[in-house]
Short mmCIF file of N, CA, C and O in Angstrom, two decimals:
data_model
loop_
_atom_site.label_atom_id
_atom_site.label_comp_id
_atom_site.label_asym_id
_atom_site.label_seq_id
_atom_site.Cartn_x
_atom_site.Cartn_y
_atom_site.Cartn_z
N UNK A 1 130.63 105.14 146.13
CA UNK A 1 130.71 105.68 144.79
C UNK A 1 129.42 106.39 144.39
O UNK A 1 129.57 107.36 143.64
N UNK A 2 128.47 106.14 144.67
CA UNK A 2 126.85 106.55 144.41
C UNK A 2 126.79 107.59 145.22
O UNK A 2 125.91 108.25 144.68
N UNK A 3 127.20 108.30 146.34
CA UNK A 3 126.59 109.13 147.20
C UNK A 3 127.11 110.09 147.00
O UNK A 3 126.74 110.89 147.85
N UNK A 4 127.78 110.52 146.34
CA UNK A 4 128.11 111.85 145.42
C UNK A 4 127.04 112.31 144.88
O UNK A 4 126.67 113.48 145.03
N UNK A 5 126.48 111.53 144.27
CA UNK A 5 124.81 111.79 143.25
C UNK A 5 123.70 111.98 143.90
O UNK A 5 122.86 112.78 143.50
N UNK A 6 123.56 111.17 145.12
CA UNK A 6 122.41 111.45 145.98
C UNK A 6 122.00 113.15 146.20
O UNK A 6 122.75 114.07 146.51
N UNK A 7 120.55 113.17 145.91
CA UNK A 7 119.65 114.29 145.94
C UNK A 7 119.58 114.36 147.90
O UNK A 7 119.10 113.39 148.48
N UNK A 8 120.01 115.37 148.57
CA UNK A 8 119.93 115.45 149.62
C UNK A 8 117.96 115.71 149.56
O UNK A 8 117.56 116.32 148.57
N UNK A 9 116.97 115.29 150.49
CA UNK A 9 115.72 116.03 150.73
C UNK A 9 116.11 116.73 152.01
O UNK A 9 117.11 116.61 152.72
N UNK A 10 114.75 117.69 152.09
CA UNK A 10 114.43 118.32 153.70
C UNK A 10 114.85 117.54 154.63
O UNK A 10 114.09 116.59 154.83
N UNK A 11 115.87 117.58 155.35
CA UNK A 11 116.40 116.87 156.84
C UNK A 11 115.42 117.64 157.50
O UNK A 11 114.88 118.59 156.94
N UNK A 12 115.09 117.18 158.99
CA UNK A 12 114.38 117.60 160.64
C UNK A 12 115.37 116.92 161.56
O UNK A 12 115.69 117.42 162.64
N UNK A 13 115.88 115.66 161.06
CA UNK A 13 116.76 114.64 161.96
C UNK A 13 117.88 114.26 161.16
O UNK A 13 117.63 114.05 159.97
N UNK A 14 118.88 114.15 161.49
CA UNK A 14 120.12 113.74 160.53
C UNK A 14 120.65 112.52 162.09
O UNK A 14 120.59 112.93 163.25
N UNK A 15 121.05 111.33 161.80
CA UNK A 15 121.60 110.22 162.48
C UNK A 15 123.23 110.32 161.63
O UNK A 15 123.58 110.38 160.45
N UNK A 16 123.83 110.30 162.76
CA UNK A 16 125.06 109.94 161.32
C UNK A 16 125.64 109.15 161.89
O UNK A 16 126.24 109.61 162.86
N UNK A 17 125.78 107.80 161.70
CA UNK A 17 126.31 106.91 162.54
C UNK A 17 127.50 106.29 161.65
O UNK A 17 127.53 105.10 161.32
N UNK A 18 128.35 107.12 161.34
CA UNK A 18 129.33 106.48 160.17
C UNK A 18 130.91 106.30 160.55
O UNK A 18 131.78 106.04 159.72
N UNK A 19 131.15 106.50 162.00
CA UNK A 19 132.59 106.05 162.69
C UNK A 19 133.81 107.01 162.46
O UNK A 19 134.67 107.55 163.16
N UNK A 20 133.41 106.95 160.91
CA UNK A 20 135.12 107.48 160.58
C UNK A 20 135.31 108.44 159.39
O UNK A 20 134.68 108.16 158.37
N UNK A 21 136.06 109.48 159.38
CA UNK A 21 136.47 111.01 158.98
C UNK A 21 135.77 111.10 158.07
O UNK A 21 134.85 111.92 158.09
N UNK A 22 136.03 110.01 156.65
CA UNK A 22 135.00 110.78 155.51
C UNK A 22 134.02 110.43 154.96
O UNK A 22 133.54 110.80 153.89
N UNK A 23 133.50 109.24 156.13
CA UNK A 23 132.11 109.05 155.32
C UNK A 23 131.08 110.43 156.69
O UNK A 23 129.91 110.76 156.51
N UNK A 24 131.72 110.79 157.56
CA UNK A 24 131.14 111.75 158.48
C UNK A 24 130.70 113.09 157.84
O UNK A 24 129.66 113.76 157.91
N UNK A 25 132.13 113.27 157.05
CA UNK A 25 132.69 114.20 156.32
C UNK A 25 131.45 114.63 155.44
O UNK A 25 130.68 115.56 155.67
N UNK A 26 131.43 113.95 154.63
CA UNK A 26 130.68 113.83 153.39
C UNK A 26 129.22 113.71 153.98
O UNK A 26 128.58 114.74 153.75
N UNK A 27 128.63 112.92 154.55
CA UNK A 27 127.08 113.50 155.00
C UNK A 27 126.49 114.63 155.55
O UNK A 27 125.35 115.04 155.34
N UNK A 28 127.79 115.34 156.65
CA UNK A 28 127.60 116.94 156.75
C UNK A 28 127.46 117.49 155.31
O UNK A 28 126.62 118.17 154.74
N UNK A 29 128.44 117.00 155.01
CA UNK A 29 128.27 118.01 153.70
C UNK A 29 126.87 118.06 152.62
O UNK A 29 126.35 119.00 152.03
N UNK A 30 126.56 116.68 152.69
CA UNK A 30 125.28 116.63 152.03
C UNK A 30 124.07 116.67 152.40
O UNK A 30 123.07 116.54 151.70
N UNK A 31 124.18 116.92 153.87
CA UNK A 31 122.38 116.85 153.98
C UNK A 31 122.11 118.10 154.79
O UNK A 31 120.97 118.55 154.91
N UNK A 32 123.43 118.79 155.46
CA UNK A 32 123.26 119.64 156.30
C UNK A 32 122.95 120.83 155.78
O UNK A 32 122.46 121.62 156.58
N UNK A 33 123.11 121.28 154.45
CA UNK A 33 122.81 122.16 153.87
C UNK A 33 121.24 122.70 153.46
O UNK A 33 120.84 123.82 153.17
N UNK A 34 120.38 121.10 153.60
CA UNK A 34 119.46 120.77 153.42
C UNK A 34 118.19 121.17 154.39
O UNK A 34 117.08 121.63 154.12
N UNK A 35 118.79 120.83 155.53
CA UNK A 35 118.49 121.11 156.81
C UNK A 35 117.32 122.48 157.39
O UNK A 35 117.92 123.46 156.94
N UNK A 36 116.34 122.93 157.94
CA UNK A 36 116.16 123.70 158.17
C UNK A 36 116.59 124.03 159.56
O UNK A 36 116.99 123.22 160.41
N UNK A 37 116.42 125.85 159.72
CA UNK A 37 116.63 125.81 160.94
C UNK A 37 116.44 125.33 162.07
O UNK A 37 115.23 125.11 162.19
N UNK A 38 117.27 124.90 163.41
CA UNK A 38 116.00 124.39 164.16
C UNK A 38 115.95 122.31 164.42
O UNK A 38 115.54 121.48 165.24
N UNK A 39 116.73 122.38 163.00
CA UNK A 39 116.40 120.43 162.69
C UNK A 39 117.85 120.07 163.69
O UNK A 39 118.76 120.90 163.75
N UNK A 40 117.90 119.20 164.20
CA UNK A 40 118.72 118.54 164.60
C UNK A 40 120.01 117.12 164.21
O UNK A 40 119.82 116.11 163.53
N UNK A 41 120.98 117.46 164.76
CA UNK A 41 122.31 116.19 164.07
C UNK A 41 122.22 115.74 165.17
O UNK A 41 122.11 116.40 166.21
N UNK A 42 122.29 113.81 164.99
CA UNK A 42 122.78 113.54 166.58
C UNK A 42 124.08 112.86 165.32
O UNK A 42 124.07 112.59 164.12
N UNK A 43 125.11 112.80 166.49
CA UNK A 43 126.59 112.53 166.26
C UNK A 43 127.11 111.27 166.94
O UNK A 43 127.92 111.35 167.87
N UNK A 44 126.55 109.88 166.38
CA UNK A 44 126.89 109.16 167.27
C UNK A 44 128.21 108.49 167.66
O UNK A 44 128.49 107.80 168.63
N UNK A 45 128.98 108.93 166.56
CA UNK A 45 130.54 108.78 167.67
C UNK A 45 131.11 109.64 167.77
O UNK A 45 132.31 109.49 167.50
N UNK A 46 130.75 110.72 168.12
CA UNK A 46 131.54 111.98 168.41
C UNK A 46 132.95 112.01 169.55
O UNK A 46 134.11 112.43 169.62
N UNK A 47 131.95 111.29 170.33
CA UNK A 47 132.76 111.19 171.61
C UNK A 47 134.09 109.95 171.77
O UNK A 47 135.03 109.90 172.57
N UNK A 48 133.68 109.00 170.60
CA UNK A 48 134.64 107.64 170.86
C UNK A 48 135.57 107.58 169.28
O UNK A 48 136.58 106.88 169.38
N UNK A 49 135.40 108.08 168.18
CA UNK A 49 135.91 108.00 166.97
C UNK A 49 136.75 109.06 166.63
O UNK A 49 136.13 109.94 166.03
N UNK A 50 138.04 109.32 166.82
CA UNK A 50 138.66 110.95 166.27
C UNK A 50 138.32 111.00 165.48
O UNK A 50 137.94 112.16 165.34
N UNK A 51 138.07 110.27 164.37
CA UNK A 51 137.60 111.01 162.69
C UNK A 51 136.83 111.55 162.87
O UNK A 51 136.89 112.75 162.63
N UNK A 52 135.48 110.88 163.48
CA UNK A 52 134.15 111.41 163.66
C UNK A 52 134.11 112.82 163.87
O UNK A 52 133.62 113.70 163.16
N UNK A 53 134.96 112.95 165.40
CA UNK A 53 135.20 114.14 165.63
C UNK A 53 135.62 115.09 165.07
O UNK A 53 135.13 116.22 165.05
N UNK A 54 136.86 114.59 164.40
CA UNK A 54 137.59 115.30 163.34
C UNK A 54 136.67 116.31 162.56
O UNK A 54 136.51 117.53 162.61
N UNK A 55 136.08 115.16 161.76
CA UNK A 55 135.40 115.67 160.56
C UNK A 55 133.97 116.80 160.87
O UNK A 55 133.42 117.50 160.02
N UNK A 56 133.60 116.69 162.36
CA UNK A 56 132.50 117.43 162.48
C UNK A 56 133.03 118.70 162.98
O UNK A 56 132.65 119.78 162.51
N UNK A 57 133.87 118.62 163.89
CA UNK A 57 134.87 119.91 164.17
C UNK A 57 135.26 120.37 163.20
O UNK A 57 134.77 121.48 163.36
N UNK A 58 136.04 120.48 161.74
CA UNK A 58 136.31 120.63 160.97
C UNK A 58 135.05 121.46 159.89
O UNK A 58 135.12 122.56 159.34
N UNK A 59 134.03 120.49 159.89
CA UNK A 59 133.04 121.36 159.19
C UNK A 59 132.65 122.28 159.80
O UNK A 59 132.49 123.30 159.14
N UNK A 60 132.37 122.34 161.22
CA UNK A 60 132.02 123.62 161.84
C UNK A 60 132.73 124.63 161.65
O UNK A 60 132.24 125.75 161.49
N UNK A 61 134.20 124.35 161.64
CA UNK A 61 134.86 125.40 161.36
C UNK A 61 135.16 126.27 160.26
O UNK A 61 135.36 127.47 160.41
N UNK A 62 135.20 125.56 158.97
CA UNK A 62 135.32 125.81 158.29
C UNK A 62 133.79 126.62 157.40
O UNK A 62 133.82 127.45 156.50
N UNK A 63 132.67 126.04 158.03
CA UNK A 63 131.10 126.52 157.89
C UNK A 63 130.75 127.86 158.90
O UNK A 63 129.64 128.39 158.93
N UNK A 64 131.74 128.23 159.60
CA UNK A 64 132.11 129.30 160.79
C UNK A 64 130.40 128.81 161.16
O UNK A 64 129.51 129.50 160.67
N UNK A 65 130.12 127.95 161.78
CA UNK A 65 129.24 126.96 162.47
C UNK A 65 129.38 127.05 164.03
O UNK A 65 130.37 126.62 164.63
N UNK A 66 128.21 127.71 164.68
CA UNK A 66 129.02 127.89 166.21
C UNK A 66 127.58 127.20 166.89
O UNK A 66 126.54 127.84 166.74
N UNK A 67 127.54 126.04 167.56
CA UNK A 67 126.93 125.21 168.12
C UNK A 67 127.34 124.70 169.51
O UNK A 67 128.49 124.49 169.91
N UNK A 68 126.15 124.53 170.17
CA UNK A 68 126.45 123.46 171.41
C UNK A 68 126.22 122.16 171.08
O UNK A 68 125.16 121.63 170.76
N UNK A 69 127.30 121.67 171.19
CA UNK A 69 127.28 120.10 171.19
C UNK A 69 126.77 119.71 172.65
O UNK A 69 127.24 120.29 173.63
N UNK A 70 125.85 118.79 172.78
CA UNK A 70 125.09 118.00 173.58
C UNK A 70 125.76 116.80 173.77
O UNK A 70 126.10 116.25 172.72
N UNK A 71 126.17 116.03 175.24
CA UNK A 71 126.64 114.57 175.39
C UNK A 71 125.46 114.02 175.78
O UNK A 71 124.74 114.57 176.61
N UNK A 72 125.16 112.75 175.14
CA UNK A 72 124.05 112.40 175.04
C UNK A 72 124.99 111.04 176.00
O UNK A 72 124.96 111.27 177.21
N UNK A 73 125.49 110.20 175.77
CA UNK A 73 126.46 109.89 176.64
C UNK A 73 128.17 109.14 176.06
O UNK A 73 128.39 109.07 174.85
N UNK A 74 129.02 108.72 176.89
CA UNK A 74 130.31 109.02 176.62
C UNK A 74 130.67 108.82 174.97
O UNK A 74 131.87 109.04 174.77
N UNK A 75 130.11 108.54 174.05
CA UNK A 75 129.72 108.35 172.81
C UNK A 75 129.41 109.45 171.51
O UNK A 75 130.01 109.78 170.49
N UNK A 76 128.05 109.84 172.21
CA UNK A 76 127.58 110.06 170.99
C UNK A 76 126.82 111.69 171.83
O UNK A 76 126.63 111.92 173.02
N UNK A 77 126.52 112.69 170.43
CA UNK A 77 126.34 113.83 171.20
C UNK A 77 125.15 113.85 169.65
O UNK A 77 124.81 113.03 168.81
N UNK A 78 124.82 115.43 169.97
CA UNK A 78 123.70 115.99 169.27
C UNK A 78 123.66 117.62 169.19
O UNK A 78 123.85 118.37 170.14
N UNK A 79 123.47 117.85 168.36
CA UNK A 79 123.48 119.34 168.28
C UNK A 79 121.62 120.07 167.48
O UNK A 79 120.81 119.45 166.80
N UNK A 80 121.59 121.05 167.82
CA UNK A 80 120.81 121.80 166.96
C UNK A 80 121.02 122.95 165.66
O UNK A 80 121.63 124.00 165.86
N UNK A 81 120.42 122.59 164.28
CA UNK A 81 120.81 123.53 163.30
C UNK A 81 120.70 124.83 164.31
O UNK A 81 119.78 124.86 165.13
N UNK A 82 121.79 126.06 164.22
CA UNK A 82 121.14 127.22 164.47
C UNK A 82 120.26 127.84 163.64
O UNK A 82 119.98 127.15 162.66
N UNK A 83 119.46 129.44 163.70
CA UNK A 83 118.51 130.13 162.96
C UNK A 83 117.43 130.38 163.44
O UNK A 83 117.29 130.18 164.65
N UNK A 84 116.37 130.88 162.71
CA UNK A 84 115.37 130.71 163.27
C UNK A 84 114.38 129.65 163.46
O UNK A 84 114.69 128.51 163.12
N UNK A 85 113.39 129.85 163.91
CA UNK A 85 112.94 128.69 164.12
C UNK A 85 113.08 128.36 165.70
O UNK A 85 113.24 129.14 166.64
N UNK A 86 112.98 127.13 165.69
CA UNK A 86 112.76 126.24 167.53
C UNK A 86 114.34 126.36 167.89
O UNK A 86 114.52 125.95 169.04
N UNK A 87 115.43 126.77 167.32
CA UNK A 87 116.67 126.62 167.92
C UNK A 87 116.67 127.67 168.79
O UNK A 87 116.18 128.80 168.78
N UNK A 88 117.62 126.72 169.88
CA UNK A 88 118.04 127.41 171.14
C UNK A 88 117.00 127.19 172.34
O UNK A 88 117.10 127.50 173.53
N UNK A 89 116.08 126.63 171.71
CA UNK A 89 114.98 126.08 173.57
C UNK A 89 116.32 125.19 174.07
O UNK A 89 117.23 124.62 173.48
N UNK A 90 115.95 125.39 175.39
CA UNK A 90 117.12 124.43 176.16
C UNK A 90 116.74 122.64 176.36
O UNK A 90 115.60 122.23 176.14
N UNK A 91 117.53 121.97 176.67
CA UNK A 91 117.27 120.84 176.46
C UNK A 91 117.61 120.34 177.86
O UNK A 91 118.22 120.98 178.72
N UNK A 92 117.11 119.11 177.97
CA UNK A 92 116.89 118.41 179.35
C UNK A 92 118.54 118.10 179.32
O UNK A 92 119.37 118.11 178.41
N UNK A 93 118.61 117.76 181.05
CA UNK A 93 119.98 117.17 181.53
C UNK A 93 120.31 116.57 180.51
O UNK A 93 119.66 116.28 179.51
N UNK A 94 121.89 116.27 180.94
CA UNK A 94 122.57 115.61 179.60
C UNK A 94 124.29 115.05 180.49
O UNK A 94 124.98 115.60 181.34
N UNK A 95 124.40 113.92 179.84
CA UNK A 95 126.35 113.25 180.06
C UNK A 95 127.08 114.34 180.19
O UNK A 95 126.95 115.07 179.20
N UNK A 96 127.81 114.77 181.01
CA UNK A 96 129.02 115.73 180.78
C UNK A 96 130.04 115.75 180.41
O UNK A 96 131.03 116.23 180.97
N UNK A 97 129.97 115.19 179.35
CA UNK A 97 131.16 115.11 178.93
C UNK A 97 132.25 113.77 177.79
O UNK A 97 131.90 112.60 177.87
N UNK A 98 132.82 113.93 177.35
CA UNK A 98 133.41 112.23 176.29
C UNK A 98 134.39 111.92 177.40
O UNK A 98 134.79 112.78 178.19
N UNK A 99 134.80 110.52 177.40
CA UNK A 99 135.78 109.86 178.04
C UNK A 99 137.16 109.82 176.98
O UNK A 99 138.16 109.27 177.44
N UNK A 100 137.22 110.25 175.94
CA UNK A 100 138.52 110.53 174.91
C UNK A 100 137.93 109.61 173.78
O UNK A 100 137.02 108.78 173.84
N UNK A 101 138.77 110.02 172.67
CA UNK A 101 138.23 108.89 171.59
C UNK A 101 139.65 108.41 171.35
O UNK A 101 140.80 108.83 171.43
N UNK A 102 138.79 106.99 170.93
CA UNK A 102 139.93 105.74 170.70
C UNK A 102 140.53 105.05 169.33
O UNK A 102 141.43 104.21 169.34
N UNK A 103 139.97 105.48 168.35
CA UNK A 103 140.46 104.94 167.21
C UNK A 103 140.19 106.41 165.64
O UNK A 103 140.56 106.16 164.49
#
């Protein structure tokens, strides 16, 4: 009920470890805007939660948001804000891939 009101600050790191569609939903929405170029989302159930997924696929799309998602492993992934700034240095090896999501 309160996080409607919350003052997003300057993100560099966004964790979103929230499982399911709209509490995922709703923190893209509030902090990512916030974000500078360059700052990074890790997505930690991207890979195992459809909402999760749902809801981050969904904002991308709808934010015409075009990113590489990173598997960090069968779980959880990470992306970089695009823009200017440090986005787009390449990043060390990485999981290839989700094993499906389950709930």
């Amino acid at each position: 009920q309160t996080f409607p009101s919350v003052l997003a600050p300057a993100t560099a790191l966004l964790h979103i470890d929230c499982d399911f569609y709209e509490p995922v939903r709703m923190t893209l929405e509030k902090f990512f805007p916030s974000m500078p170029p360059g700052g990074f989302v890790v997505l930690n159930d991207y890979g195992i939660y459809r909402g999760a997924r749902a809801a981050t696929d969904e904002f991308f799309e709808r934010n015409g948001i075009d990113v590489e998602l990173v598997a960090i492993d069968p779980t959880a992934a990470f992306f970089q804000k695009p823009g200017n700034g440090f986005s787009g240095l390449p990043v060390a090896g990485h999981f290839p891939g989700f094993p499906g999501a389950v709930a």
